[in-house]
Coordinates of C-alpha atoms in Angstrom, one line a residue:
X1 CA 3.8 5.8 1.9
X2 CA 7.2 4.7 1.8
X3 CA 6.3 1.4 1.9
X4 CA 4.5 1.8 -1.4
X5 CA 7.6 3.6 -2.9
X6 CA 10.0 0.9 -1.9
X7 CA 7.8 -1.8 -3.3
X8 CA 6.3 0.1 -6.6
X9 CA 7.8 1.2 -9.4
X10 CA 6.7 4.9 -9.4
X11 CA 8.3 6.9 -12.8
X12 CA 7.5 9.6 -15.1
X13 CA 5.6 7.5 -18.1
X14 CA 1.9 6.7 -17.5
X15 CA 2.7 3.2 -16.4
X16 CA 4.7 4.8 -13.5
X17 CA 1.7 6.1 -12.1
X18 CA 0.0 4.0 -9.4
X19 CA -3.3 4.4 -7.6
X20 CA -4.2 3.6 -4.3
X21 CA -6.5 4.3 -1.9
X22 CA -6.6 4.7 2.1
X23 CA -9.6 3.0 4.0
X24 CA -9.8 6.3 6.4
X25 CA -9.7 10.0 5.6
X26 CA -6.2 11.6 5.2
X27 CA -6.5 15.3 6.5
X28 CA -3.6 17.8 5.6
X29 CA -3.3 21.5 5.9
X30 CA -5.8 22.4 3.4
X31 CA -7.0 19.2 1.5
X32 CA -8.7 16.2 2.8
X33 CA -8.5 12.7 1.1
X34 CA -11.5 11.3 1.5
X35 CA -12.0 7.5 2.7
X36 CA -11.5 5.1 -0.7
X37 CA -10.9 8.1 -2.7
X38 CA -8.3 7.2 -5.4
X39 CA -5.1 8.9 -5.2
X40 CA -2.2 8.6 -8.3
X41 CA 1.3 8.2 -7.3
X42 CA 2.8 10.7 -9.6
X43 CA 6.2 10.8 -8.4
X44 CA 9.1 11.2 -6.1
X45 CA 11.4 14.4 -5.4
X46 CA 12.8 16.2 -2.4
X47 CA 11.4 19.5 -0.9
X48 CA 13.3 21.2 1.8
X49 CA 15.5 18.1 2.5
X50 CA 11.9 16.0 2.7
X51 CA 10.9 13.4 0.2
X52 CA 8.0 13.4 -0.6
X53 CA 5.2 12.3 -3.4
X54 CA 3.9 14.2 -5.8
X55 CA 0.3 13.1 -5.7
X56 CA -3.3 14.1 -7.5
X57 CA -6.4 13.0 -7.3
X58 CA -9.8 14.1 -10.1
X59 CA -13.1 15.1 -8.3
X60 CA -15.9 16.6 -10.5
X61 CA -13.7 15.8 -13.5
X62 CA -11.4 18.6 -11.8
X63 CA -7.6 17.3 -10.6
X64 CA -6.6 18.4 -7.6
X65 CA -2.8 18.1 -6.8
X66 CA -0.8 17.8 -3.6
X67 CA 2.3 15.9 -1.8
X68 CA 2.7 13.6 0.8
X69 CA 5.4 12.8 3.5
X70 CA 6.9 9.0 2.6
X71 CA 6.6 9.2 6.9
X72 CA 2.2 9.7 6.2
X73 CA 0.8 6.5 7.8
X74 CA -2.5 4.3 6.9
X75 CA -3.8 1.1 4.8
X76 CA -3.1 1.6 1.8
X77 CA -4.7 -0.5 -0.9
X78 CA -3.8 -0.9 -4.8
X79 CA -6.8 0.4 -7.0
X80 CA -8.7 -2.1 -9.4
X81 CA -7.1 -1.9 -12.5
X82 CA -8.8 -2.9 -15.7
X83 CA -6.3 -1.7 -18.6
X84 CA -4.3 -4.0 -20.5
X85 CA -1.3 -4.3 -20.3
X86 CA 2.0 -6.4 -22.3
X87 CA 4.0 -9.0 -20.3
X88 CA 7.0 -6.4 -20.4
X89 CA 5.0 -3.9 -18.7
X90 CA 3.6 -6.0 -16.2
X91 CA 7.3 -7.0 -15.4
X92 CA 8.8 -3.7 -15.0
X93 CA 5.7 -1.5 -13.3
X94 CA 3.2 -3.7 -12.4
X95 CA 5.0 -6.3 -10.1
X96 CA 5.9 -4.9 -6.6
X97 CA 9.4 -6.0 -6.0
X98 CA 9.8 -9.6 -4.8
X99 CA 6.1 -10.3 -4.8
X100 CA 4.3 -12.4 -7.4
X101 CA 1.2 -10.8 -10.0
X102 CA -2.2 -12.3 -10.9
X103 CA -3.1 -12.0 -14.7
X104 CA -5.7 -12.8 -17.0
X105 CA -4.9 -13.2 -20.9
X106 CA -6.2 -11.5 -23.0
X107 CA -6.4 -10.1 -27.3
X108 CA -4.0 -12.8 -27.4
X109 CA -2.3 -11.8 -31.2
X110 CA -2.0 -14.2 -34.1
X111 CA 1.7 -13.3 -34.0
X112 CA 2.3 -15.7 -31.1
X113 CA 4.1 -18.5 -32.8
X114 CA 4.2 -22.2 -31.8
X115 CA 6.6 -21.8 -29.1
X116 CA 2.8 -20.4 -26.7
X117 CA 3.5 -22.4 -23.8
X118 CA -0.3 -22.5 -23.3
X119 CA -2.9 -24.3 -24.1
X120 CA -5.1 -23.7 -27.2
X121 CA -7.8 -21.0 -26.2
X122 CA -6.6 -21.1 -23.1
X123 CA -9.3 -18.6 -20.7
X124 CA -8.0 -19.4 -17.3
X125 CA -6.0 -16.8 -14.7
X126 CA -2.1 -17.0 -14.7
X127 CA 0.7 -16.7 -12.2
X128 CA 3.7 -14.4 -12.3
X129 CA 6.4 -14.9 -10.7
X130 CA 9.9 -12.8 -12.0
X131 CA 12.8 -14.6 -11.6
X132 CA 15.6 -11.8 -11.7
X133 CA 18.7 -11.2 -13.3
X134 CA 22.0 -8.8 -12.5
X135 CA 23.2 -7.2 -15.1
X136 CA 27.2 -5.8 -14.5
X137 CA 29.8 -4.2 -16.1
X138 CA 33.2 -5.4 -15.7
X139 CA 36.0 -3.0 -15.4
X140 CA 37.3 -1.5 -19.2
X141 CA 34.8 -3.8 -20.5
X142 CA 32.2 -2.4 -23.4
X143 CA 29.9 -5.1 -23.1
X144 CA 27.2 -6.1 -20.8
X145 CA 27.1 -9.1 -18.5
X146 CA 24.3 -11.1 -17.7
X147 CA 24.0 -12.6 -13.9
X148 CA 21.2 -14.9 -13.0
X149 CA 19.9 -14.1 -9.6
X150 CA 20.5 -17.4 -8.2
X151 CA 23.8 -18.0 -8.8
X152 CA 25.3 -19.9 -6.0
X153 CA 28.5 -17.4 -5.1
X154 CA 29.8 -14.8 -2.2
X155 CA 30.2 -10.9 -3.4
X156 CA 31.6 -8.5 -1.4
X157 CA 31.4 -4.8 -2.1
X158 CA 34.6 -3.0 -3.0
X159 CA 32.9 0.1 -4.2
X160 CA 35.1 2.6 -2.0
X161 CA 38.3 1.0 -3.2
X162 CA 37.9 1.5 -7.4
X163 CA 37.4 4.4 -9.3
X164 CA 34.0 3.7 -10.2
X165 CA 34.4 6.4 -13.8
X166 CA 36.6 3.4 -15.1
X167 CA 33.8 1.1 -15.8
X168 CA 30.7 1.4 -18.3
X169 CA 27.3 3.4 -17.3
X170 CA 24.8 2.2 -19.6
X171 CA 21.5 3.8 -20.1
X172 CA 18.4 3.4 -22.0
X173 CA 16.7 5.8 -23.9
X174 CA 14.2 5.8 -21.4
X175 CA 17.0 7.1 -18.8
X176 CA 18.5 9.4 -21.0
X177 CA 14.8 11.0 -21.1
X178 CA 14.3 11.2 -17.8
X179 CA 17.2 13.9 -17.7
X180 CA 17.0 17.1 -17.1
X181 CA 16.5 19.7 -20.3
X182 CA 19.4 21.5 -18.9
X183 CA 21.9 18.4 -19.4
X184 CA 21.3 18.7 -23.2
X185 CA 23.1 18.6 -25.4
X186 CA 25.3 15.6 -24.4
X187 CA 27.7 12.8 -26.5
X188 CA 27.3 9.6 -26.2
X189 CA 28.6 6.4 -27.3
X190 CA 26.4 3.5 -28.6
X191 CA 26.5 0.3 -26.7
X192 CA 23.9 -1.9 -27.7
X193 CA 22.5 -0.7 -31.1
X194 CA 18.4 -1.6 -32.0
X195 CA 17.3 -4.5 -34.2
X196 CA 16.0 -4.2 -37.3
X197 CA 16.0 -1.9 -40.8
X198 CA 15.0 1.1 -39.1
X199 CA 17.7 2.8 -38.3
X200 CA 19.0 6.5 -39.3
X201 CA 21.8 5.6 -41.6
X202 CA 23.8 3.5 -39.6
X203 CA 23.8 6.0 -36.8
X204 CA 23.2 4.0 -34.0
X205 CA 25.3 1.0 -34.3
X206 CA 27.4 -0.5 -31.8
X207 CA 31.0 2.6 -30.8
X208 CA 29.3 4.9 -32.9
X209 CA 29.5 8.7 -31.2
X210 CA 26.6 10.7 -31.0
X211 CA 25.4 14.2 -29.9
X212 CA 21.5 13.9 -28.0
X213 CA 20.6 17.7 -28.7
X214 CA 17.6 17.5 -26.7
X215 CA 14.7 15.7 -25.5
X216 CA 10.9 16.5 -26.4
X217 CA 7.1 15.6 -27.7
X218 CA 6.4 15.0 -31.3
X219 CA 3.1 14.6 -33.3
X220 CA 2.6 11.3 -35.5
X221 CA -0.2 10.3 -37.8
X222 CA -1.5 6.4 -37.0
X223 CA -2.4 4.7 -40.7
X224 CA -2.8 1.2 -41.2
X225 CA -3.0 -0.9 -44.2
X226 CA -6.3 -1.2 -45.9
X227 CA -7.1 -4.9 -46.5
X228 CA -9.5 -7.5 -45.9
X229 CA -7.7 -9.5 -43.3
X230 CA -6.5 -9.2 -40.2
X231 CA -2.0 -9.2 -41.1
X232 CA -2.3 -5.0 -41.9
X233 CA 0.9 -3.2 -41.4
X234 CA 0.8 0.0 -39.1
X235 CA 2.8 3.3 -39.4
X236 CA 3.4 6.2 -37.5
X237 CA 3.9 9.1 -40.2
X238 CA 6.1 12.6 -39.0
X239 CA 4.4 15.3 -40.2
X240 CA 7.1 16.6 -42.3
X241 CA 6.3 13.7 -44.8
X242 CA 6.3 15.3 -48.1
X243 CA 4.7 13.0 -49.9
X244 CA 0.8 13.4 -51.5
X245 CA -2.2 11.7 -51.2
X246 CA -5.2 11.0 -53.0
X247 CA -8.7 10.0 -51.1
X248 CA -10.4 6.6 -50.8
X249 CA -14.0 5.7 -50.4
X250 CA -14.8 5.1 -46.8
X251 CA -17.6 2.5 -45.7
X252 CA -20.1 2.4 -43.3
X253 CA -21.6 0.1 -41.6
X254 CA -24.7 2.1 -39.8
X255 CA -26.6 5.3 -40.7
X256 CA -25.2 6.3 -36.8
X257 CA -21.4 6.2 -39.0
X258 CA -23.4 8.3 -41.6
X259 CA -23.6 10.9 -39.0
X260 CA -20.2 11.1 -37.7
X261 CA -18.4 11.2 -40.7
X262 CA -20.7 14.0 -42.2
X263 CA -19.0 16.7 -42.6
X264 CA -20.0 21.2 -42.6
X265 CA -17.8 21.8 -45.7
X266 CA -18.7 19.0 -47.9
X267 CA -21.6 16.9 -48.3
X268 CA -21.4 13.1 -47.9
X269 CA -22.7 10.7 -51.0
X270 CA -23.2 7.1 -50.3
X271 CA -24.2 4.1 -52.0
X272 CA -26.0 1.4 -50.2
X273 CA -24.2 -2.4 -50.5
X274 CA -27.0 -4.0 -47.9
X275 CA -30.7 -3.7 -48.1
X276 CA -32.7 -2.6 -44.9
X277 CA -36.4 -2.9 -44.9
X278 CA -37.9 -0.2 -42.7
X279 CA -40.3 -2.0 -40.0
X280 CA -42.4 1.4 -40.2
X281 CA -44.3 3.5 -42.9
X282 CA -42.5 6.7 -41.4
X283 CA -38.9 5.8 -42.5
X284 CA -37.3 4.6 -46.0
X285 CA -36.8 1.5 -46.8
X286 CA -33.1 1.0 -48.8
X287 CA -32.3 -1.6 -51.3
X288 CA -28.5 -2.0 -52.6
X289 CA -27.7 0.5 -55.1
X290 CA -29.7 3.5 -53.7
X291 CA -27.7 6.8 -53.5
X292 CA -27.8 9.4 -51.0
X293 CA -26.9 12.7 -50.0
X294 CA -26.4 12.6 -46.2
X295 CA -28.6 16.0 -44.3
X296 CA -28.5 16.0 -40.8
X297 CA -29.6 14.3 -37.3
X298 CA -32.8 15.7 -36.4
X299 CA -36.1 13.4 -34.7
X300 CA -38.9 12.2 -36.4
X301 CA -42.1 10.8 -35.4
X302 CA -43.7 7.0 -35.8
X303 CA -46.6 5.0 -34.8
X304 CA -45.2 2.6 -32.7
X305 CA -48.4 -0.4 -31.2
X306 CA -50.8 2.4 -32.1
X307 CA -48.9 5.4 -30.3
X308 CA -46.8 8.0 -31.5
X309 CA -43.0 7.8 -30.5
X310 CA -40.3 10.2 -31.0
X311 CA -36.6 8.8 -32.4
X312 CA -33.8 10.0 -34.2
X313 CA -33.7 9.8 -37.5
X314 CA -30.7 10.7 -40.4
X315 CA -32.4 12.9 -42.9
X316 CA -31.1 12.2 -46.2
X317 CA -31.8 13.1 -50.0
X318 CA -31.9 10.0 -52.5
X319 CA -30.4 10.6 -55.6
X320 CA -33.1 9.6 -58.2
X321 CA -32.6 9.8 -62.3
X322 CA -34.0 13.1 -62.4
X323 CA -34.7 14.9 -58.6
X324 CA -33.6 14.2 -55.4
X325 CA -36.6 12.9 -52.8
X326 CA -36.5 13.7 -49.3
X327 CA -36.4 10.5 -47.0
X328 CA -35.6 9.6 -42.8
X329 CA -33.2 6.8 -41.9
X330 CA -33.6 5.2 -38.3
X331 CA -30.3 6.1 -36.5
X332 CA -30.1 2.8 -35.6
X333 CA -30.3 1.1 -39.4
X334 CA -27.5 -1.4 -39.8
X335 CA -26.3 -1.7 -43.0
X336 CA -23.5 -0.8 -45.6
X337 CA -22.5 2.6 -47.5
X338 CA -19.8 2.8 -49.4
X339 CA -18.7 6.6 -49.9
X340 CA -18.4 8.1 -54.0
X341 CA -15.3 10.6 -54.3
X342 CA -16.1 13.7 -56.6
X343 CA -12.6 15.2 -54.8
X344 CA -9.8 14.8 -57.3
X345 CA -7.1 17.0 -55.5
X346 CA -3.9 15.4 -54.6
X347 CA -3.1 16.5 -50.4
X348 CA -0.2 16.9 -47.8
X349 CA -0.6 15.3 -45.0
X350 CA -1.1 18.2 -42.8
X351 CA -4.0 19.7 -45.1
X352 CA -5.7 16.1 -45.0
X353 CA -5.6 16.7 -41.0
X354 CA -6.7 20.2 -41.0
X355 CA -9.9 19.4 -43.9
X356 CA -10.9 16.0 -42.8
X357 CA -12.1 14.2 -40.0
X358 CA -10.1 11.0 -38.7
X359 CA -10.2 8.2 -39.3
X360 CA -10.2 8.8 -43.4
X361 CA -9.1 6.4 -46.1
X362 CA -6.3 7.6 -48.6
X363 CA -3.7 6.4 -51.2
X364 CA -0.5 7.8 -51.6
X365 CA -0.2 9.5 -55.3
X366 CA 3.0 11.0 -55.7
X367 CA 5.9 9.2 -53.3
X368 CA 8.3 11.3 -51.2
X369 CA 11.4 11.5 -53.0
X370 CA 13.5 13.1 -50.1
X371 CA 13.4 9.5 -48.9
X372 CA 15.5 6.8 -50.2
X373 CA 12.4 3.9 -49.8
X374 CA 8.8 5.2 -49.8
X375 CA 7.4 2.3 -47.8
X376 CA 3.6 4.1 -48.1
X377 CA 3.8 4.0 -51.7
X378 CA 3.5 0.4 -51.8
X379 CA 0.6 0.1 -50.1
X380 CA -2.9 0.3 -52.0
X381 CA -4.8 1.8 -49.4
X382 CA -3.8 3.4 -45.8
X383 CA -6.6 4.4 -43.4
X384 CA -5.1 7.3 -41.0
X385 CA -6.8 6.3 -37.6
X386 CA -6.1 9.4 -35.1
X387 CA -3.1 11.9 -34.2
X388 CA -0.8 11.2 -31.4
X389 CA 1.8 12.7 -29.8
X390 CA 5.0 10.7 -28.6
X391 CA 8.4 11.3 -26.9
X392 CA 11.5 11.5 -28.9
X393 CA 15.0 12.4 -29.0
X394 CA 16.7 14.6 -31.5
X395 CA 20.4 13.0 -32.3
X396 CA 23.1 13.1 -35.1
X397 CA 26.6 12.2 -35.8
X398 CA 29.6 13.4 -33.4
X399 CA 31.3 14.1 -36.8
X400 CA 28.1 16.2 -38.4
X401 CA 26.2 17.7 -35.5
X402 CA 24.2 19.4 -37.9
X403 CA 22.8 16.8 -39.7
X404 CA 19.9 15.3 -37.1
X405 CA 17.4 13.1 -37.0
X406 CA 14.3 11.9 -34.4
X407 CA 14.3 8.8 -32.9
X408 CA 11.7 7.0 -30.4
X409 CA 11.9 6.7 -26.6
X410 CA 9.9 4.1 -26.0
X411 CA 10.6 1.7 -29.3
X412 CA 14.2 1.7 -29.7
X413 CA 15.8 -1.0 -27.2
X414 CA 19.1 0.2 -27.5
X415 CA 22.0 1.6 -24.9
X416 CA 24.5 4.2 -24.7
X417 CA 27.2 5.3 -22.4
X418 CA 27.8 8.7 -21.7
X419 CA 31.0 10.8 -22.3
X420 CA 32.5 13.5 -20.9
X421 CA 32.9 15.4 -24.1
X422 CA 31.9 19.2 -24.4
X423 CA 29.8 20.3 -27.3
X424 CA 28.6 23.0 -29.4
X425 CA 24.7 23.8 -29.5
X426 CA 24.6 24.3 -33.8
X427 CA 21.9 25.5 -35.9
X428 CA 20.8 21.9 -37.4
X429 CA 19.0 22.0 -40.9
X430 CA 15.7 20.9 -41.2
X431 CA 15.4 17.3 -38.7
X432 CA 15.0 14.3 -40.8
X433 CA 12.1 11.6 -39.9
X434 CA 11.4 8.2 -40.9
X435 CA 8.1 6.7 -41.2
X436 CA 7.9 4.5 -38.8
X437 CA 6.3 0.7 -39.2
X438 CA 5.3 -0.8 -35.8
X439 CA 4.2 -4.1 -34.8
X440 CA 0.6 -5.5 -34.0
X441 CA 1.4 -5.2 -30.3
X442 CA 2.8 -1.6 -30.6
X443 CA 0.4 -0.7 -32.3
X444 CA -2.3 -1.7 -29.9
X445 CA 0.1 0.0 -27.1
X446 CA 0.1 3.2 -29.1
X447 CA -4.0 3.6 -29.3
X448 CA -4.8 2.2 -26.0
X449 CA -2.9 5.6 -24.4
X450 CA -4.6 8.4 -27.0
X451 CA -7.6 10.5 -25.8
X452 CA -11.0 8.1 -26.1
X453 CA -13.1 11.6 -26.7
X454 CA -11.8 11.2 -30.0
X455 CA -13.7 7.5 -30.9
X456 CA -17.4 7.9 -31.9
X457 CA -19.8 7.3 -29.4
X458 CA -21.3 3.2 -28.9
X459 CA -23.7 3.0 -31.6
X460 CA -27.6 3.2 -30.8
X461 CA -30.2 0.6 -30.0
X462 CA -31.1 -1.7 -33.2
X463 CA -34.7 -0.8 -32.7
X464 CA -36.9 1.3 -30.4
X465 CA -37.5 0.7 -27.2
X466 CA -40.7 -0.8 -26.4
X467 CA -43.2 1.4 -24.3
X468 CA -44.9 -1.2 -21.9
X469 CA -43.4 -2.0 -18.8
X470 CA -42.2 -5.3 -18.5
X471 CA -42.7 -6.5 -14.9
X472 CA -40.1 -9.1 -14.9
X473 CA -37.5 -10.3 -17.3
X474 CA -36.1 -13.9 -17.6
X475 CA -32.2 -14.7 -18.4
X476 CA -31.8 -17.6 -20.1
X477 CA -30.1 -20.7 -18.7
X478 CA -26.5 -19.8 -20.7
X479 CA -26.5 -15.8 -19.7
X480 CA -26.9 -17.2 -15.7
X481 CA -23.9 -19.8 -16.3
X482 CA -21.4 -17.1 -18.0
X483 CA -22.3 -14.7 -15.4
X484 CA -21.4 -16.7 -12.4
X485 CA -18.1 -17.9 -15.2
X486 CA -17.2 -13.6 -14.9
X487 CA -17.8 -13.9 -10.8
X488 CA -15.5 -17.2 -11.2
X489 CA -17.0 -19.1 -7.9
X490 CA -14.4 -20.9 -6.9
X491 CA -12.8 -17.5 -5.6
X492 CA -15.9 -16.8 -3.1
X493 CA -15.5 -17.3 0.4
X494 CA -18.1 -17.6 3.3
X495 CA -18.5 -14.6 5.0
X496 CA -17.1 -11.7 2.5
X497 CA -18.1 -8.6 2.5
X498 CA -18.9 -7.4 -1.3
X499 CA -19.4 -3.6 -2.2
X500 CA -21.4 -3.3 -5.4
X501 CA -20.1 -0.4 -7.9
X502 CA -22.1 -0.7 -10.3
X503 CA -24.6 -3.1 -13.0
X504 CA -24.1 -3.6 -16.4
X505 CA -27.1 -5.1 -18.2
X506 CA -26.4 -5.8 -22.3
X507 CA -29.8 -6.3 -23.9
X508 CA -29.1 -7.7 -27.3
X509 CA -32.3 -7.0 -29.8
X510 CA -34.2 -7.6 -26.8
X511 CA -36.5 -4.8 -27.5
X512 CA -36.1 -3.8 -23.7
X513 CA -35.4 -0.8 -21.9
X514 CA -33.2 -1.1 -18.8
X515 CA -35.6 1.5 -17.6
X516 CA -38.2 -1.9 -17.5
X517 CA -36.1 -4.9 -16.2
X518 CA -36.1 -5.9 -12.5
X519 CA -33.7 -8.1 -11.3
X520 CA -33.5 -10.5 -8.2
X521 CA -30.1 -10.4 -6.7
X522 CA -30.4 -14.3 -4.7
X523 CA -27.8 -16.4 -3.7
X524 CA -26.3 -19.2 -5.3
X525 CA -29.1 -21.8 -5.5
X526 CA -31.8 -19.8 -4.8
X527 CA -32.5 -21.4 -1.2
X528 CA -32.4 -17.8 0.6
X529 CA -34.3 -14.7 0.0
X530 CA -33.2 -12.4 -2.6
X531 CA -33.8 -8.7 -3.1
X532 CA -35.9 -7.2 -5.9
X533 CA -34.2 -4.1 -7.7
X534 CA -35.4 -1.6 -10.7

């Protein structure tokens, strides 16, 4: 285990949390690891004069906690890891020190200018090998000094002959979170001040004093900008916005997104934009302009090659000239609905989160005028996507302790030094917030960590699934070659060993169940045996 510490970056964010498993069990007092079990590296910390790792691992969707000596002995082996991850992170938690990484590209985004080293639609594995850099302080010096690893000189260390409080300690804002609650509040001066407009009046640049009150988790609303192509803008808005919105009409592309945007305490009228002819005499056939009241989910029966099957269906009432008719919408109808707004009401933020489900569409109506630009108010459309919650720092002048504002761990690249300065915890007024705009890459960073129960459900089959058994099915030429492409070939090696995890079989309006495929697991060429499987 101390191997892995050495080597691995193991911190308190979720990138600092590693996973490995041990090819044999690991018994302790009253917990056994099983064999390939995967255990998170949580983090490091002394008990009784012992360090030790803080470890957990989930079984039956239930995690189970315990630590383990950095003296615990046995192979050890990094987990598969599928997320995705920026080049930053992989630099600064997902390379073991002095050891080279393995990567794969990919949601390469448009915003990649010309300088892309690679090739156009390049698909191929890449190499990563960090050359290092020193950074230093030199004594009574303010600034930060750059030293390239490889820099041919002799150092020798003359840390017990200087006073070591006469030269600069910078730390991120990262570091200055990782402190204790109990060291807050604490001054500090700015040495390297962030990039761009967005920046608490003029708070943060370079020798400006502050006062970090304290360190905590905030709640932000995710909106983007609503517009045909792909360049949207994306904000994070604090709650305490204070301006109002009106609601835009949502769209649809499936009766299945019918069903989970309808909603108990109002009912959902859409009008069609794409026709759907119904393949059966059971369910409605919808041409573009028909309006609908959206029901419920419920099943509904058809006659199906001369049997009757049981699917779900989306009961709905069309909206005729003079009555309303009663009709059944496949669950799995692609088409288009665009949704009418009745609602006329101009909303805060926080009833908009409270009344609605996310994502909803909106516009803002009235700006908020406790801000001196209204950045939302431009825009003619903002979808607000999910609520997250992110770290954040509450600071303000050394001068005005009073007057504070929140700023972002983990999207400010800035450093401060701290000083020893005493100060007085006050009684702030009300913390100000910015609405924050964030890039295409932090934006993808932002809804890659938030809690997938909160994303609908894959969408249905496009039709029902046939009843006959099929004895044998028959990939085309194309699906074989880009499935050995995924094994990649070139990497196999006589005489490995393979453990299969799992299949994954995508049927694409194949009108086949998986319950009915069998497949023949050969070898490449077909000259041995293979193994039939259901």
């Amino acid at each position: 285990i101390e191997e892995i510490t050495r080597k691995v970056s193991i911190g308190p964010t979720r990138l600092g949390h590693p996973c490995f498993y041990c090819n044999e069990d690991i018994k302790m007092a009253n917990f056994t690891i099983k064999q390939g079990e995967q255990i998170m590296f949580n983090s490091v910390e002394e008990v009784n004069g012992t360090l030790t790792v803080n470890c957990g691992v989930v079984r039956d969707n239930q995690s189970h906690s315990f630590t383990l000596p950095l003296s615990q002995e046995g192979e050890f082996y990094e987990c598969e890891d599928d997320h995705i991850y920026t080049l930053k992170e992989i630099v600064e938690w997902k390379i073991p020190k002095s050891r080279n990484r393995i990567v794969k590209f990919t949601n390469m985004l448009h915003t990649w200018d010309f300088s892309n080293p690679l090739p156009e639609n390049f698909d191929g594995y890449l190499i990563l090998a960090p050359i290092y850099e020193v950074q230093g302080v030199m004594k009574f010096r303010r600034d930060i000094v750059h030293i390239l690893s490889d820099l041919d000189i002799e150092v020798i260390d003359v840390t017990d002959s200087y006073d070591i409080s006469c030269f600069l300690h910078p730390l991120s804002m990262e570091d200055v979170f990782e402190r204790t609650s109990k060291e807050f509040p604490m001054v500090a001066e700015v040495i390297e001040g962030p990039t761009g407009r967005q920046q608490p009046c003029n708070l943060l640049c370079p020798g400006k004093e502050i006062v970090i009150h304290k360190k905590y988790q905030a709640k932000r609303i995710l909106a983007s900008e609503i517009r045909s192509d792909s360049h949207k803008r994306h904000f994070l808005i604090p709650a305490s916005y204070k301006g109002k919105f009106k609601r835009r009409p949502r769209e649809f592309l499936t009766a299945y997104d019918l069903e989970i945007a309808r909603s108990d305490k109002e009912q959902l009228h859409v009008v069609a934009t794409k026709a759907f002819d119904s393949p059966h005499a059971e369910l409605f056939s919808v041409s573009v302009g028909d309006q609908f009241l959206v029901q419920q989910r419920q099943t509904g029966e058809i006659i199906y090659q001369g049997r009757k099957k049981v699917i779900d269906v989306l009961a709905c009432e069309q909206i005729l000239s003079e009555a309303y008719k009663k009709v059944l919408l496949p669950m799995y109808m692609e088409g288009g609905f665009v949704e009418v707004i009745h609602d006329k009401r101009q909303y805060q933020l926080s009833e908009l989160c409270k009344t609605f489900r996310l994502p909803f569409n909106v516009k803002v109506s009235v700006r908020d005028l406790s801000i001196e630009e209204d950045v939302l108010a431009a825009m003619p459309g903002l979808q607000l996507e999910e609520e997250i919650t992110d770290s954040y720092l509450l600071i303000s002048s050394a001068g005005d302790p009073a007057d504070s504002w929140e700023i972002p761990v983990y999207r400010l690249n800035m450093s401060v030094q701290l000083l020893s300065k005493s100060v007085d915890e006050t009684v702030s007024s009300p913390t100000r917030t910015i609405v924050e705009e964030i890039s295409e890459e932090q934006y993808y960073m932002v809804r890659r960590f938030e809690n997938q129960v909160l994303h609908p459900p894959p969408r249905p089959p496009k039709k029902p699934t046939t009843l006959e058994s099929k004895p044998f099915l028959t990939l085309p030429e194309r699906s074989v070659l880009d499935a050995q492409h995924h094994i990649n070939p070139r990497r196999l090696m006589h005489g490995m060993n393979f453990r299969i995890i799992g299949i994954a079989l995508i049927l694409s309006g194949s009108g086949i169940s998986p319950a009915d495929v069998q497949l023949t697991l050969a070898p490449p060429g077909g000259s041995a045996p293979g193994c039939s499987l259901s």
